[in-house]
mmCIF file of C-alpha atoms in Angstrom:
data_model
loop_
_atom_site.group_PDB
_atom_site.id
_atom_site.type_symbol
_atom_site.label_atom_id
_atom_site.label_comp_id
_atom_site.label_asym_id
_atom_site.label_seq_id
_atom_site.Cartn_x
_atom_site.Cartn_y
_atom_site.Cartn_z
ATOM 1 C CA UNK A 1 79.729 94.478 112.933
ATOM 2 C CA UNK A 2 82.993 92.887 111.738
ATOM 3 C CA UNK A 3 85.884 92.805 114.159
ATOM 4 C CA UNK A 4 89.610 92.145 113.983
ATOM 5 C CA UNK A 5 92.440 91.469 116.388
ATOM 6 C CA UNK A 6 95.253 94.010 116.638
ATOM 7 C CA UNK A 7 98.738 92.512 116.840
ATOM 8 C CA UNK A 8 101.009 95.076 118.532
ATOM 9 C CA UNK A 9 104.188 92.940 118.675
ATOM 10 C CA UNK A 10 105.880 95.027 115.940
ATOM 11 C CA UNK A 11 105.182 98.224 117.884
ATOM 12 C CA UNK A 12 106.654 96.880 121.113
ATOM 13 C CA UNK A 13 109.748 99.131 120.793
ATOM 14 C CA UNK A 14 107.506 102.184 120.783
ATOM 15 C CA UNK A 15 105.480 100.743 123.641
ATOM 16 C CA UNK A 16 108.649 100.119 125.677
ATOM 17 C CA UNK A 17 108.425 96.315 125.566
ATOM 18 C CA UNK A 18 111.181 93.918 124.445
ATOM 19 C CA UNK A 19 110.818 92.793 120.821
ATOM 20 C CA UNK A 20 112.662 90.250 118.672
ATOM 21 C CA UNK A 21 110.967 91.204 115.393
ATOM 22 C CA UNK A 22 113.236 93.163 112.993
ATOM 23 C CA UNK A 23 112.112 96.577 111.756
ATOM 24 C CA UNK A 24 110.243 96.688 108.469
ATOM 25 C CA UNK A 25 112.381 97.676 105.457
ATOM 26 C CA UNK A 26 109.389 99.582 104.043
ATOM 27 C CA UNK A 27 109.041 102.053 106.928
ATOM 28 C CA UNK A 28 111.272 105.125 107.027
ATOM 29 C CA UNK A 29 112.092 106.673 110.345
ATOM 30 C CA UNK A 30 113.512 109.869 111.840
ATOM 31 C CA UNK A 31 115.732 110.187 114.935
ATOM 32 C CA UNK A 32 112.411 110.381 116.826
ATOM 33 C CA UNK A 33 110.890 107.279 115.222
ATOM 34 C CA UNK A 34 108.048 107.606 112.737
ATOM 35 C CA UNK A 35 106.803 111.174 112.362
ATOM 36 C CA UNK A 36 104.015 113.054 110.632
ATOM 37 C CA UNK A 37 105.108 115.599 108.047
ATOM 38 C CA UNK A 38 102.796 118.645 108.129
ATOM 39 C CA UNK A 39 103.177 121.230 105.392
ATOM 40 C CA UNK A 40 101.228 124.488 105.512
ATOM 41 C CA UNK A 41 100.298 125.272 101.926
ATOM 42 C CA UNK A 42 100.691 123.380 98.707
ATOM 43 C CA UNK A 43 103.611 121.642 97.054
ATOM 44 C CA UNK A 44 103.939 122.100 93.310
ATOM 45 C CA UNK A 45 104.654 118.600 92.029
ATOM 46 C CA UNK A 46 104.225 116.944 88.634
ATOM 47 C CA UNK A 47 100.811 115.333 88.190
ATOM 48 C CA UNK A 48 102.197 112.294 86.367
ATOM 49 C CA UNK A 49 105.437 110.517 85.645
ATOM 50 C CA UNK A 50 107.322 111.386 82.433
ATOM 51 C CA UNK A 51 106.230 109.485 79.336
ATOM 52 C CA UNK A 52 109.610 108.697 77.780
ATOM 53 C CA UNK A 53 112.213 106.323 79.180
ATOM 54 C CA UNK A 54 114.940 108.984 79.145
ATOM 55 C CA UNK A 55 112.839 111.292 81.338
ATOM 56 C CA UNK A 56 111.842 108.719 83.967
ATOM 57 C CA UNK A 57 114.785 109.170 86.336
ATOM 58 C CA UNK A 58 114.676 112.878 87.084
ATOM 59 C CA UNK A 59 112.449 115.730 86.001
ATOM 60 C CA UNK A 60 112.925 119.148 87.593
ATOM 61 C CA UNK A 61 114.803 117.723 90.580
ATOM 62 C CA UNK A 62 112.068 115.186 91.372
ATOM 63 C CA UNK A 63 112.786 111.458 91.287
ATOM 64 C CA UNK A 64 109.954 109.189 90.198
ATOM 65 C CA UNK A 65 109.525 105.763 91.782
ATOM 66 C CA UNK A 66 107.004 102.936 91.555
ATOM 67 C CA UNK A 67 105.129 102.169 94.778
ATOM 68 C CA UNK A 68 102.663 99.468 95.652
ATOM 69 C CA UNK A 69 99.434 100.686 97.202
ATOM 70 C CA UNK A 70 96.190 99.172 98.411
ATOM 71 C CA UNK A 71 92.885 100.999 97.941
ATOM 72 C CA UNK A 72 89.799 100.906 100.198
ATOM 73 C CA UNK A 73 88.573 97.744 98.470
ATOM 74 C CA UNK A 74 91.943 96.121 99.254
ATOM 75 C CA UNK A 75 92.960 96.004 95.580
ATOM 76 C CA UNK A 76 96.729 96.138 95.099
ATOM 77 C CA UNK A 77 98.113 98.446 92.430
ATOM 78 C CA UNK A 78 101.496 99.786 91.381
ATOM 79 C CA UNK A 79 101.466 103.548 91.019
ATOM 80 C CA UNK A 80 103.895 106.298 90.145
ATOM 81 C CA UNK A 81 105.080 108.406 93.066
ATOM 82 C CA UNK A 82 107.386 111.372 93.206
ATOM 83 C CA UNK A 83 110.171 111.678 95.745
ATOM 84 C CA UNK A 84 109.842 115.410 96.189
ATOM 85 C CA UNK A 85 112.482 116.337 98.704
ATOM 86 C CA UNK A 86 115.264 115.626 101.139
ATOM 87 C CA UNK A 87 114.676 116.009 104.869
ATOM 88 C CA UNK A 88 117.706 117.053 106.959
ATOM 89 C CA UNK A 89 117.946 117.346 110.728
ATOM 90 C CA UNK A 90 120.174 120.005 112.311
ATOM 91 C CA UNK A 91 123.187 118.277 113.915
ATOM 92 C CA UNK A 92 123.320 120.772 116.800
ATOM 93 C CA UNK A 93 119.559 120.935 117.414
ATOM 94 C CA UNK A 94 117.640 117.872 116.146
ATOM 95 C CA UNK A 95 114.324 119.648 116.793
ATOM 96 C CA UNK A 96 115.057 121.861 113.760
ATOM 97 C CA UNK A 97 114.659 120.419 110.272
ATOM 98 C CA UNK A 98 115.069 121.561 106.685
ATOM 99 C CA UNK A 99 113.160 120.112 103.738
ATOM 100 C CA UNK A 100 114.800 120.697 100.370
ATOM 101 C CA UNK A 101 112.278 120.465 97.523
ATOM 102 C CA UNK A 102 113.989 119.810 94.219
ATOM 103 C CA UNK A 103 116.763 122.284 93.555
ATOM 104 C CA UNK A 104 114.782 125.480 94.018
ATOM 105 C CA UNK A 105 113.044 125.553 97.422
ATOM 106 C CA UNK A 106 113.899 125.116 101.081
ATOM 107 C CA UNK A 107 111.437 124.806 103.974
ATOM 108 C CA UNK A 108 112.523 125.369 107.579
ATOM 109 C CA UNK A 109 110.569 123.430 110.174
ATOM 110 C CA UNK A 110 110.480 122.217 113.746
ATOM 111 C CA UNK A 111 109.742 118.915 115.466
ATOM 112 C CA UNK A 112 106.780 119.087 117.849
ATOM 113 C CA UNK A 113 105.291 116.508 120.203
ATOM 114 C CA UNK A 114 101.746 115.389 119.418
ATOM 115 C CA UNK A 115 99.197 115.963 122.194
ATOM 116 C CA UNK A 116 97.859 112.455 121.626
ATOM 117 C CA UNK A 117 100.086 109.749 120.093
ATOM 118 C CA UNK A 118 98.857 108.025 116.925
ATOM 119 C CA UNK A 119 99.145 104.338 116.059
ATOM 120 C CA UNK A 120 100.255 103.207 112.594
ATOM 121 C CA UNK A 121 98.165 100.201 111.610
ATOM 122 C CA UNK A 122 98.748 97.841 108.697
ATOM 123 C CA UNK A 123 95.427 96.482 107.508
ATOM 124 C CA UNK A 124 95.682 93.104 105.735
ATOM 125 C CA UNK A 125 95.069 93.009 102.003
ATOM 126 C CA UNK A 126 93.868 89.415 101.861
ATOM 127 C CA UNK A 127 90.331 88.362 102.712
ATOM 128 C CA UNK A 128 91.436 85.398 104.847
ATOM 129 C CA UNK A 129 93.638 87.370 107.261
ATOM 130 C CA UNK A 130 91.646 89.468 109.729
ATOM 131 C CA UNK A 131 94.453 90.501 112.069
ATOM 132 C CA UNK A 132 95.514 94.137 111.913
ATOM 133 C CA UNK A 133 99.150 94.841 112.779
ATOM 134 C CA UNK A 134 100.198 97.868 114.801
ATOM 135 C CA UNK A 135 103.508 98.820 113.176
ATOM 136 C CA UNK A 136 104.543 101.758 115.345
ATOM 137 C CA UNK A 137 103.326 104.661 117.431
ATOM 138 C CA UNK A 138 103.863 108.242 116.308
ATOM 139 C CA UNK A 139 104.757 110.751 119.031
ATOM 140 C CA UNK A 140 106.195 113.605 116.933
ATOM 141 C CA UNK A 141 105.256 115.724 113.952
ATOM 142 C CA UNK A 142 107.459 117.829 111.733
ATOM 143 C CA UNK A 143 105.734 121.084 110.900
ATOM 144 C CA UNK A 144 106.594 123.719 108.323
ATOM 145 C CA UNK A 145 104.739 126.960 109.112
ATOM 146 C CA UNK A 146 106.494 129.415 106.800
ATOM 147 C CA UNK A 147 106.722 129.990 103.065
ATOM 148 C CA UNK A 148 109.421 128.127 101.140
ATOM 149 C CA UNK A 149 112.721 129.954 100.770
ATOM 150 C CA UNK A 150 114.434 130.051 97.369
ATOM 151 C CA UNK A 151 117.791 128.295 97.095
ATOM 152 C CA UNK A 152 120.390 130.628 95.606
#
């Protein structure tokens, strides 16, 4: 059975250990650190990016971006992704959040603590590197239990 070392130096902030490594520019964070976003139901999003150059920036309030991904066979690919919303934390109560989807829907949610924390691992994409990096530990999830509200 293959094995790999796990380097947890990048997650030392979450583990409560001193760390000199700067945060990754590719990881977005909340006031609680990394969080899981749990949505009850289905988001209605475009299935593909617009075909014409003039439509690529915004379509129906959704911004399209190119992202690099790695599949299970560790093959890198650039894919279209849609930035579907804006997440806002309540200034008076940071455990309450609002997710605005495009210009027509609003979801109200809450921040909950996970029963068991989860580790975020970055698996190498090159065959020669066998070390897996622990990027962070997730302690919170943002959950939206109710139907979206229309924005008037």
